[in-house]
Short mmCIF file of C-alpha atoms and ligand atoms in Angstrom, two decimals:
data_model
loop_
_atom_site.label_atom_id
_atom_site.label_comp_id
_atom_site.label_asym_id
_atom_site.label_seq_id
_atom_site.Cartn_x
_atom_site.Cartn_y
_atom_site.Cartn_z
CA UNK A 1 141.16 103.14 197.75
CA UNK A 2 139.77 105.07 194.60
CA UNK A 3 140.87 108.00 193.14
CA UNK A 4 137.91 109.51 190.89
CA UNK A 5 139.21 112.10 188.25
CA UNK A 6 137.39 114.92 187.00
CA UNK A 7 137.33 115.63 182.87
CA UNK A 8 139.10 112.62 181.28
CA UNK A 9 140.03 111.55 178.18
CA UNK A 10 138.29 108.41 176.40
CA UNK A 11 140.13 108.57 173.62
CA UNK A 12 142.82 105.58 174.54
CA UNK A 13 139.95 103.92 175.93
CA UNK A 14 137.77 103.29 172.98
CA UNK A 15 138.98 100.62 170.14
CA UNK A 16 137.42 103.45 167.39
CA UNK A 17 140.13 106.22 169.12
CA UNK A 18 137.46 108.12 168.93
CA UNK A 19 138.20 111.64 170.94
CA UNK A 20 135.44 112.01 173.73
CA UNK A 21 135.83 113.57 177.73
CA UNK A 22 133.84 111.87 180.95
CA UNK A 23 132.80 114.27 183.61
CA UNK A 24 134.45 111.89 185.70
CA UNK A 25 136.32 108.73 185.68
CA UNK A 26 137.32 106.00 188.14
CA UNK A 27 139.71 103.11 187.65
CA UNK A 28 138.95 99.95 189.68
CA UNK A 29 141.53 97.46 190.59
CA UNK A 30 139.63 96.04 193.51
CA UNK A 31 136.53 94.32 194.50
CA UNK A 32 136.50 95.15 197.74
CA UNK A 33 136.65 98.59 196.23
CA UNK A 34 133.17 98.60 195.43
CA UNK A 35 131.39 99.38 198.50
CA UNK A 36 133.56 103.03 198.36
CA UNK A 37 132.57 103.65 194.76
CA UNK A 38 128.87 102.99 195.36
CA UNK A 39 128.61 104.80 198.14
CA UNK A 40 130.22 107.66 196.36
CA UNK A 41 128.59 111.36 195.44
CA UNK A 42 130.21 111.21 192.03
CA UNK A 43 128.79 107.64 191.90
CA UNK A 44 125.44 107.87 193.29
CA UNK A 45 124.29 110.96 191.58
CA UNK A 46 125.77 110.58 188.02
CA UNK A 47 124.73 108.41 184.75
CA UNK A 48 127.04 105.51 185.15
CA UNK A 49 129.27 103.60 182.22
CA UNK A 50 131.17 100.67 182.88
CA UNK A 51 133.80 100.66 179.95
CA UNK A 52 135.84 97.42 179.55
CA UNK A 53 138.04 96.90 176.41
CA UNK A 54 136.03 99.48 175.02
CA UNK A 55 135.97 97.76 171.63
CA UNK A 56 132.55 97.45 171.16
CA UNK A 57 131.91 100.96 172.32
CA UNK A 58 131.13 104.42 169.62
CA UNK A 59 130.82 107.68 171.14
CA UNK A 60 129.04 110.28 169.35
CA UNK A 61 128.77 112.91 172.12
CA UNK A 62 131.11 113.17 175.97
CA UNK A 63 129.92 111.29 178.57
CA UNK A 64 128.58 113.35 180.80
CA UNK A 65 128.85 111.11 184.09
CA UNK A 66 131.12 108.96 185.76
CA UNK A 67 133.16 105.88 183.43
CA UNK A 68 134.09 103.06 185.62
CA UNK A 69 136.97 101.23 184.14
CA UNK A 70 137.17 97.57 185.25
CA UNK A 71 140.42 96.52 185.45
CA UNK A 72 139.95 93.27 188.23
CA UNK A 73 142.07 90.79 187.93
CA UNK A 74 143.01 87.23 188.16
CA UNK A 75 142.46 84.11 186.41
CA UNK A 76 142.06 80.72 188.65
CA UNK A 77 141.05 77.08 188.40
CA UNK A 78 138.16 75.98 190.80
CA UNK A 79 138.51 73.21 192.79
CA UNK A 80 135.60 70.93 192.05
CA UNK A 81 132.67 70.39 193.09
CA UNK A 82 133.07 72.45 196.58
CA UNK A 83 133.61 76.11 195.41
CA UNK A 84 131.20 76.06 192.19
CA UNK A 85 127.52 76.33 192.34
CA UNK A 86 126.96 74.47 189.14
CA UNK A 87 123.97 74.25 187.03
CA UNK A 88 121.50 71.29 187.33
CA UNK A 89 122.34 68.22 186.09
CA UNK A 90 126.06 69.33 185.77
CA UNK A 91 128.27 66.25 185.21
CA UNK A 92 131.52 67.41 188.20
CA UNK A 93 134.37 65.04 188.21
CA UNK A 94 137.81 64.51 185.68
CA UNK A 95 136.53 65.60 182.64
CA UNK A 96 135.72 69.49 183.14
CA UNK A 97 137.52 72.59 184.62
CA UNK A 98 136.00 75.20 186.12
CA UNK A 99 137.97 78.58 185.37
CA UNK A 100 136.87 81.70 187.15
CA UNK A 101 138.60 84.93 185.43
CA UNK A 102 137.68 88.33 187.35
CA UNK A 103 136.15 91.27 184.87
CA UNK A 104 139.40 93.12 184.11
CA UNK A 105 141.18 90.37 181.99
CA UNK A 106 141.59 90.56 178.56
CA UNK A 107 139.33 87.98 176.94
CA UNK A 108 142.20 86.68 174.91
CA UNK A 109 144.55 86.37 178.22
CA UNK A 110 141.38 83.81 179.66
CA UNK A 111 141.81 82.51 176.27
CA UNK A 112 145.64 81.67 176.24
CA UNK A 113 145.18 80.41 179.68
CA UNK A 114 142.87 77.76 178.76
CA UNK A 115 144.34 77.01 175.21
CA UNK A 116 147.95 76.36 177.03
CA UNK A 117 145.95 73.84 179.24
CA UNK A 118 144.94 71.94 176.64
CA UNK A 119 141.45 72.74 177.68
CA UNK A 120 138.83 72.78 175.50
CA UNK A 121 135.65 75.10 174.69
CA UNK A 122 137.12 78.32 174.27
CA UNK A 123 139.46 78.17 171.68
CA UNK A 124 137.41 79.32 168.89
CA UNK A 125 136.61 82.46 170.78
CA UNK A 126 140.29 83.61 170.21
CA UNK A 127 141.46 86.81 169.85
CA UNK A 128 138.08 88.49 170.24
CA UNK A 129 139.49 91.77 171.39
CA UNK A 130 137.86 93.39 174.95
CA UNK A 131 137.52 92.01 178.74
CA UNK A 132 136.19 88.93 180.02
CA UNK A 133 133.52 91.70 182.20
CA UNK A 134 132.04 92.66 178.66
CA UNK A 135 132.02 88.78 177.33
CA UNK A 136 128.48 88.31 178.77
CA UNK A 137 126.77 91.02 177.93
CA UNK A 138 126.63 90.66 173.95
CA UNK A 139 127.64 86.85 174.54
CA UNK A 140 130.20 87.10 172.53
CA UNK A 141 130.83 84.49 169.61
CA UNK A 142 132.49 83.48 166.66
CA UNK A 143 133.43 80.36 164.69
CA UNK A 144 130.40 78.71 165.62
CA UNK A 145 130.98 79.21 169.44
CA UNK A 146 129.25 81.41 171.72
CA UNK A 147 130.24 82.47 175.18
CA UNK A 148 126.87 80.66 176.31
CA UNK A 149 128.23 77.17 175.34
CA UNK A 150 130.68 77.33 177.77
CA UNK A 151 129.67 79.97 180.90
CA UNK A 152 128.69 78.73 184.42
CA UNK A 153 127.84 81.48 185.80
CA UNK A 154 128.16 85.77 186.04
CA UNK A 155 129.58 87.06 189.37
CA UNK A 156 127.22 90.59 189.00
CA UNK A 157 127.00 93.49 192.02
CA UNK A 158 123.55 94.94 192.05
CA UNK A 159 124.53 99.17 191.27
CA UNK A 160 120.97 99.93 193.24
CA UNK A 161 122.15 97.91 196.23
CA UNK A 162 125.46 97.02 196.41
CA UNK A 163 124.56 93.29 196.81
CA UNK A 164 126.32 90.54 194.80
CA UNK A 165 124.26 88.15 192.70
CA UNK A 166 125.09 85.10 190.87
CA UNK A 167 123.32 84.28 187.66
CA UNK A 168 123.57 80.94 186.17
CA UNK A 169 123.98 80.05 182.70
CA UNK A 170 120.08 80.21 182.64
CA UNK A 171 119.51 83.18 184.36
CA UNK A 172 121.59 85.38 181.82
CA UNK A 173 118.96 84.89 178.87
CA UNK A 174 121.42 84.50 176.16
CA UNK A 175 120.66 84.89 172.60
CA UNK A 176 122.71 85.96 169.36
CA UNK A 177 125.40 88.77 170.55
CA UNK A 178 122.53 89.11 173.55
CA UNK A 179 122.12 88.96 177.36
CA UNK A 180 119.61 89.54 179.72
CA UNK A 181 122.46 92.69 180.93
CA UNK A 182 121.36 94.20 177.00
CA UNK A 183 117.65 94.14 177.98
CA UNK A 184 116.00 93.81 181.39
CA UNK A 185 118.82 94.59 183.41
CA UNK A 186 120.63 97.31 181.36
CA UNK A 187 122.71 99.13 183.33
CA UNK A 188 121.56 97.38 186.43
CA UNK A 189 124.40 95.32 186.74
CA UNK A 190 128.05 95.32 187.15
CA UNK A 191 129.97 92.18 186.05
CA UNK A 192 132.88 91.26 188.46
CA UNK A 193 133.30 87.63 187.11
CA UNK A 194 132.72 84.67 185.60
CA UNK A 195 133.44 81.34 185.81
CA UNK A 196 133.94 78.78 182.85
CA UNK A 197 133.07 75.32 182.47
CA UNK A 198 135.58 73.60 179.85
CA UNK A 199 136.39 70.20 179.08
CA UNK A 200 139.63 67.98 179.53
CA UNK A 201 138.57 66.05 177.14
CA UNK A 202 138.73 66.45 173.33
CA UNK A 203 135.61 68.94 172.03
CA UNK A 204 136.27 70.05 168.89
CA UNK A 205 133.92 72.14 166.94
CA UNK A 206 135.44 72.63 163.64
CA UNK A 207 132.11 73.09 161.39
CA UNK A 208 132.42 76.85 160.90
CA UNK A 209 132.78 76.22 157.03
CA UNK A 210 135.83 79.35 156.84
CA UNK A 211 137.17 77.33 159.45
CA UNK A 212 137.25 74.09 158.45
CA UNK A 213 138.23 74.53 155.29
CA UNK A 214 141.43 76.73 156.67
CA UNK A 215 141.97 74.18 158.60
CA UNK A 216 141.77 71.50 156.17
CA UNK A 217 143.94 72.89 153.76
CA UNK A 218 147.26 71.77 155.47
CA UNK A 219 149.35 73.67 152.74
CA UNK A 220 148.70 77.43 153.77
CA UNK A 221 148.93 76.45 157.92
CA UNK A 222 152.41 76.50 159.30
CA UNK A 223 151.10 74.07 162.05
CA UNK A 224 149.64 70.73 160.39
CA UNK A 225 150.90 68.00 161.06
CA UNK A 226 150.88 66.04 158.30
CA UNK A 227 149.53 62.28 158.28
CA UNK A 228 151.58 60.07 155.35
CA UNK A 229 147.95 59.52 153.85
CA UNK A 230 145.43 62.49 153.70
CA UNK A 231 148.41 65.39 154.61
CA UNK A 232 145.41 66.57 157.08
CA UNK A 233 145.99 67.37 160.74
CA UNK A 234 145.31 63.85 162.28
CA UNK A 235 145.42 64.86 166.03
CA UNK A 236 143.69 68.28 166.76
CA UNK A 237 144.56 70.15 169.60
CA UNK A 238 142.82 73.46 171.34
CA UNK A 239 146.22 75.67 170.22
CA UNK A 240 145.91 74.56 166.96
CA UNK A 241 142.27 75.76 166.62
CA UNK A 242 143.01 78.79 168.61
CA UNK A 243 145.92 79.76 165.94
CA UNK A 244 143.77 79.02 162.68
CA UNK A 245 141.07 81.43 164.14
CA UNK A 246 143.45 83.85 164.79
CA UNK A 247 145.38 83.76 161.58
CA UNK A 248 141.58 84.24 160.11
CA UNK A 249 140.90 87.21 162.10
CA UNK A 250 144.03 88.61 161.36
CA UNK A 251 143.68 88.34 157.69
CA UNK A 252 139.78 89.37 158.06
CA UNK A 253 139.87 92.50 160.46
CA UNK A 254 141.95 95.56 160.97
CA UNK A 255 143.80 95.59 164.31
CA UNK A 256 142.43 98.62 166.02
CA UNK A 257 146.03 99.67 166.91
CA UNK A 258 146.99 100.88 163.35
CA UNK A 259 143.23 102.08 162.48
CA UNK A 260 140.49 102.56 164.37
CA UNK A 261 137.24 99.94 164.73
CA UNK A 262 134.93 98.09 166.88
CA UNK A 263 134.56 94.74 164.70
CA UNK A 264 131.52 94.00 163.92
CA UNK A 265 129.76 97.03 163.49
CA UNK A 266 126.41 95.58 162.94
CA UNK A 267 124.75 92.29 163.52
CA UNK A 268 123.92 89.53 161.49
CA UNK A 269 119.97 89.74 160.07
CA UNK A 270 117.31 87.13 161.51
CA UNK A 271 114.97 86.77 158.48
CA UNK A 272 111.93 84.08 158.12
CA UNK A 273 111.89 80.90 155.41
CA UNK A 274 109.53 82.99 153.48
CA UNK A 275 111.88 85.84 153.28
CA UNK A 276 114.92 83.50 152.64
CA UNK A 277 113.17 82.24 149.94
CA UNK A 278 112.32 85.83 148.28
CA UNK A 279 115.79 86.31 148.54
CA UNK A 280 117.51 83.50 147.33
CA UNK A 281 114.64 83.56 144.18
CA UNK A 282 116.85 87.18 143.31
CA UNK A 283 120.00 86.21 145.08
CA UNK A 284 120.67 82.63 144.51
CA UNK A 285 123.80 82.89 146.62
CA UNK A 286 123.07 85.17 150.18
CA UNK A 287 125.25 83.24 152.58
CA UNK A 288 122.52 82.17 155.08
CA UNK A 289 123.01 79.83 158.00
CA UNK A 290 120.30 77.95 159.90
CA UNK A 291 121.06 78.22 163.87
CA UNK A 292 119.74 77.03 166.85
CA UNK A 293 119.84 80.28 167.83
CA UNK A 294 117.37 81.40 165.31
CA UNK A 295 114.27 79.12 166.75
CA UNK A 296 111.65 81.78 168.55
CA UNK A 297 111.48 80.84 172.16
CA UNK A 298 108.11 78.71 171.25
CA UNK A 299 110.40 76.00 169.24
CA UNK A 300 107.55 75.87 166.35
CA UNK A 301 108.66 74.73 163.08
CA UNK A 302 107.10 77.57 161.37
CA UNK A 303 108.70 80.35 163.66
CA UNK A 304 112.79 79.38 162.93
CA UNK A 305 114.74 81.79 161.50
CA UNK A 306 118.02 81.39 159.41
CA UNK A 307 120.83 84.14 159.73
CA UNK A 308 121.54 86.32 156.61
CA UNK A 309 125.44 87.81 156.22
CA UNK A 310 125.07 91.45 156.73
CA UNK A 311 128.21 91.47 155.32
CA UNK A 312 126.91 90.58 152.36
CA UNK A 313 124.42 92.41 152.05
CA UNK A 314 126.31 95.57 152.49
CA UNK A 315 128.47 94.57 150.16
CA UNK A 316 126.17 94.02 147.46
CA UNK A 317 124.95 97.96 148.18
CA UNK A 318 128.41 98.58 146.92
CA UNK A 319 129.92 100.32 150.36
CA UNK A 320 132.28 97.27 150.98
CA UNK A 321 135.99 99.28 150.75
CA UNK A 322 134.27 102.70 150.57
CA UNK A 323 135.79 105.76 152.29
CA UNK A 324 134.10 108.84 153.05
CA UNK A 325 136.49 111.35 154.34
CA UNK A 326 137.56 109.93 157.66
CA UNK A 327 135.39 107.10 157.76
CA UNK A 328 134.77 104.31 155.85
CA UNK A 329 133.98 100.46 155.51
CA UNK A 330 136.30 97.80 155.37
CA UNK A 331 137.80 96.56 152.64
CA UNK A 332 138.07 93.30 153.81
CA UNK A 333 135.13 92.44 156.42
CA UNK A 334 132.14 95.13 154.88
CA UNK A 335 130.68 94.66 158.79
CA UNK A 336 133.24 96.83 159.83
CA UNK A 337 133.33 100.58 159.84
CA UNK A 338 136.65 102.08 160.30
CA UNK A 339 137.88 105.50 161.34
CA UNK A 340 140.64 106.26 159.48
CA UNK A 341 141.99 109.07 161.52
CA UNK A 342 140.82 112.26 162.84
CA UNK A 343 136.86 111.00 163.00
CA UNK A 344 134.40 112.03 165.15
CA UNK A 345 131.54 109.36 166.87
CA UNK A 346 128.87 111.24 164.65
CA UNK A 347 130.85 110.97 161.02
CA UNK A 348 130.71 106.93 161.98
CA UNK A 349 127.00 107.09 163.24
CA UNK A 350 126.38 108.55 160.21
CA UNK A 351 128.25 106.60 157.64
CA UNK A 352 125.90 103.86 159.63
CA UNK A 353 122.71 105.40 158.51
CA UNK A 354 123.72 105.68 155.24
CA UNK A 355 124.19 101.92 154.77
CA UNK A 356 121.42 101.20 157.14
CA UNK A 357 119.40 102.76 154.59
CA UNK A 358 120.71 101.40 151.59
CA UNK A 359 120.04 97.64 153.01
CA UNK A 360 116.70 98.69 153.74
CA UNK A 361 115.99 100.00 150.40
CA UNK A 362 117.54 97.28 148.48
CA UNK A 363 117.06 94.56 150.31
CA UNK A 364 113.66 95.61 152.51
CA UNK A 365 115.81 94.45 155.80
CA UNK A 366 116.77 96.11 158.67
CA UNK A 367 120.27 96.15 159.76
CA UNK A 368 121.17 96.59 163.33
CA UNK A 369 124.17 98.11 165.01
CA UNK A 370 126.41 95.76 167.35
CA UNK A 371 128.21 98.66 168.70
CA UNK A 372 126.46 100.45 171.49
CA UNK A 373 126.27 104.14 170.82
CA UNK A 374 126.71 106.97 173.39
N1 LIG B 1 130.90 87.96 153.64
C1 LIG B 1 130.68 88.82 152.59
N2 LIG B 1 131.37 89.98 152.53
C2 LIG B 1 132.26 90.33 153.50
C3 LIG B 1 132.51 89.46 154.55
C4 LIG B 1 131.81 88.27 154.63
O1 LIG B 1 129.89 88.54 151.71
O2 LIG B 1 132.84 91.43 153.39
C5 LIG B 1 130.13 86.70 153.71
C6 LIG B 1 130.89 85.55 153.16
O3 LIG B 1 129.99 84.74 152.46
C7 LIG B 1 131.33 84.78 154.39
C8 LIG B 1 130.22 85.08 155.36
O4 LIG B 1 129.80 86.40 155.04
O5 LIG B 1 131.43 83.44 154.10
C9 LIG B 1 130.65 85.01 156.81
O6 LIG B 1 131.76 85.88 157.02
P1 LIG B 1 132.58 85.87 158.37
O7 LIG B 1 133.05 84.51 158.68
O8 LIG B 1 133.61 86.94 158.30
O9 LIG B 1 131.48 86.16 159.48
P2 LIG B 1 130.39 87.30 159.72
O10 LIG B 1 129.08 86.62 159.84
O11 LIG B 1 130.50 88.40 158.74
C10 LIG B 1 130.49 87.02 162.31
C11 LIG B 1 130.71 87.83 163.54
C12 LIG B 1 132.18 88.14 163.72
C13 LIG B 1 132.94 86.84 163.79
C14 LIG B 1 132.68 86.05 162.51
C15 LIG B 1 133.33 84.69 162.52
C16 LIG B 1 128.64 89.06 163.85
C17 LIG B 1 128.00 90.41 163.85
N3 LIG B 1 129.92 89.04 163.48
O12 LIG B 1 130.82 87.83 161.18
O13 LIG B 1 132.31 88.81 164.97
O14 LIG B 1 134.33 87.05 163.96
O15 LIG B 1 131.26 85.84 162.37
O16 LIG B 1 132.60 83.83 163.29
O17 LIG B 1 128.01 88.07 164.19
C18 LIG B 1 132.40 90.91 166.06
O18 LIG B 1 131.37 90.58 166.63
O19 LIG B 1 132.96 92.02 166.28
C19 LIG B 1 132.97 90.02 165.07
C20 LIG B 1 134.04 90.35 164.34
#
């Protein structure tokens, strides 16, 4: 059964607490569920917003349509190989786990589940604040991991037909904080699961250079255990990650529960050699970092692309710990904008404009936002 409300209030809903009203609003607790909501009036002939964690979410106007909050749940391990259509050339057997987490979970939840397993793949995607629904769509990442390293497959309902489809790993077009649910299929899709593919065995990926040098400084970390030689952490375990990236983040960005953000505000900024190397002849220390990700789909040498710091960039414009009345930037990660109280969606989207602008001008690069504005 759903209940569909009329005139509701976002503002608890939204990581920025930004105050904003949907025409209506629906809370789903149950796949089977589904069928009723799509065959719905309120459904059928409204604009439609699936809203998950809503952390990486601003709203600059009320939503004048239905929200559909997924709140599905359950986390379970997948028997192997029967109940998993894997990929091709997927290696089944002792050394992976297939997890399948439904849409509604907190990301960090799947996390902890896996991390207390001793399972590995995941555990530099701690604390990443929203729903395991919303994971795929920007393919969330951090610490050198991306949700695409480790995702089987997207359980997805078809909104136009009410028919479930499975998209492989493959299928979902990932890129950097991208998904083929940001582009071709916008709003075509609704997530109901997805299933993870981690391993038993150990997979460390410790080359994130904050994070291996917080790591390797035994002396701040409550955790290491230190060897009689080197004092280093000799045996590395998923929790132990999952901590250091989380005592990062915590240091890094504001918890949305005391002040208002969506991380990130904007993303990182693809640039060519030739550009890097304009740069670097002015700046001779832009953080840049050269990523698989960057290669253009045709793999040519002379199309890869290194990743510029946005966050340094907008720090050089000088906006890094800058308020303007209710909103401001960080003053301890410039990517993020913060509302400080009181702010409205358009006071952020414009404080965005302003720096957009100011990169543009001083640097002759475009930023671009993260956050998806409504
Ligand atoms: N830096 C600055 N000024 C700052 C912050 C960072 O110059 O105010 C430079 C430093 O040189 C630093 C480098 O940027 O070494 C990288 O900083 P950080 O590790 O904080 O990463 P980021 O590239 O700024 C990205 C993600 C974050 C993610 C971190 C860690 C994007 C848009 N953001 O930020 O994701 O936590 O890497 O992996 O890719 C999010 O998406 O909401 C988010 C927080």
């Amino acid at each position: 059964m759903i209940e569909i409300k009329k005139n509701y209030d976002l503002t608890k809903l939204n990581t920025f607490g930004i105050s904003a009203w949907a025409k209506f609003f629906v809370e789903l607790n149950d796949e089977k569920d589904l069928e009723e909501l799509f065959l719905s009036p309120e459904f059928k002939n409204n604009q439609k917003l699936f809203l998950g964690g809503g952390s990486n979410i601003l709203f600059t106007k009320n939503f004048d349509g239905i929200v559909i909050l997924n709140k599905l749940k359950g986390i379970e391990i997948l028997e192997v190989p029967t109940k998993v259509p894997t990929r091709v050339g997927t290696q089944v057997g002792k050394n992976f786990v297939f997890i399948r987490a439904m849409g509604g979970e907190i990301w960090h939840d799947l996390v902890t589940f896996a991390v207390n397993k001793d399972y590995w793949g995941i555990e530099n995607l701690s604390f990443i604040p929203g729903t395991v629904g919303a994971a795929p769509i920007q393919n969330i990442g951090a610490y050198g991991a991306e949700l695409k390293d480790i995702l089987e497959n997207v359980e997805a309902y078809e909104i136009k037909t009410g028919q479930k489809k499975i998209f492989k790993n493959k299928e979902c077009e990932f890129g950097y904080r991208d998904s083929i649910f940001k582009n071709k299929f916008k709003g075509e899709y609704f997530i109901a699961a997805v299933v993870l593919k981690l391993s038993k065995m150990e997979k460390k990926n410790i080359n994130y250079k904050i994070l291996r040098e917080y790591l390797e400084k035994p002396a701040r970390n409550a955790f290491s255990i230190a060897d009689a030689g080197g004092n280093k952490i000799v045996e590395y375990t998923p929790k132990i990650i999952s901590d250091a990236v989380m005592a990062i983040r915590k240091s890094k960005l504001p918890d949305p529960v005391l002040i208002g953000n969506a991380g990130s505000f904007f993303k990182n900024v693809f640039v060519d050699k030739e550009k890097l190397q304009d740069l670097l002849q002015k700046y001779p220390n832009v953080p840049y970092f050269e990523e698989e990700n960057g290669s253009k789909e045709n793999g040519s040498k002379a199309s890869v692309l290194v990743k510029i710091s946005a966050a340094w960039l907008i720090e050089k414009c000088g906006w890094k710990g800058r308020r303007i009345g209710n909103v401001g930037v960080h003053e301890k990660q410039a990517l993020v904008l913060v509302n400080y109280g009181g702010a409205t969606g358009g006071e952020i989207k414009n404080l965005s404009e302003q720096i957009i602008a100011s990169v543009r001008s001083k640097f002759g690069l475009k930023l671009e936002r993260e956050v998806n504005l409504i």
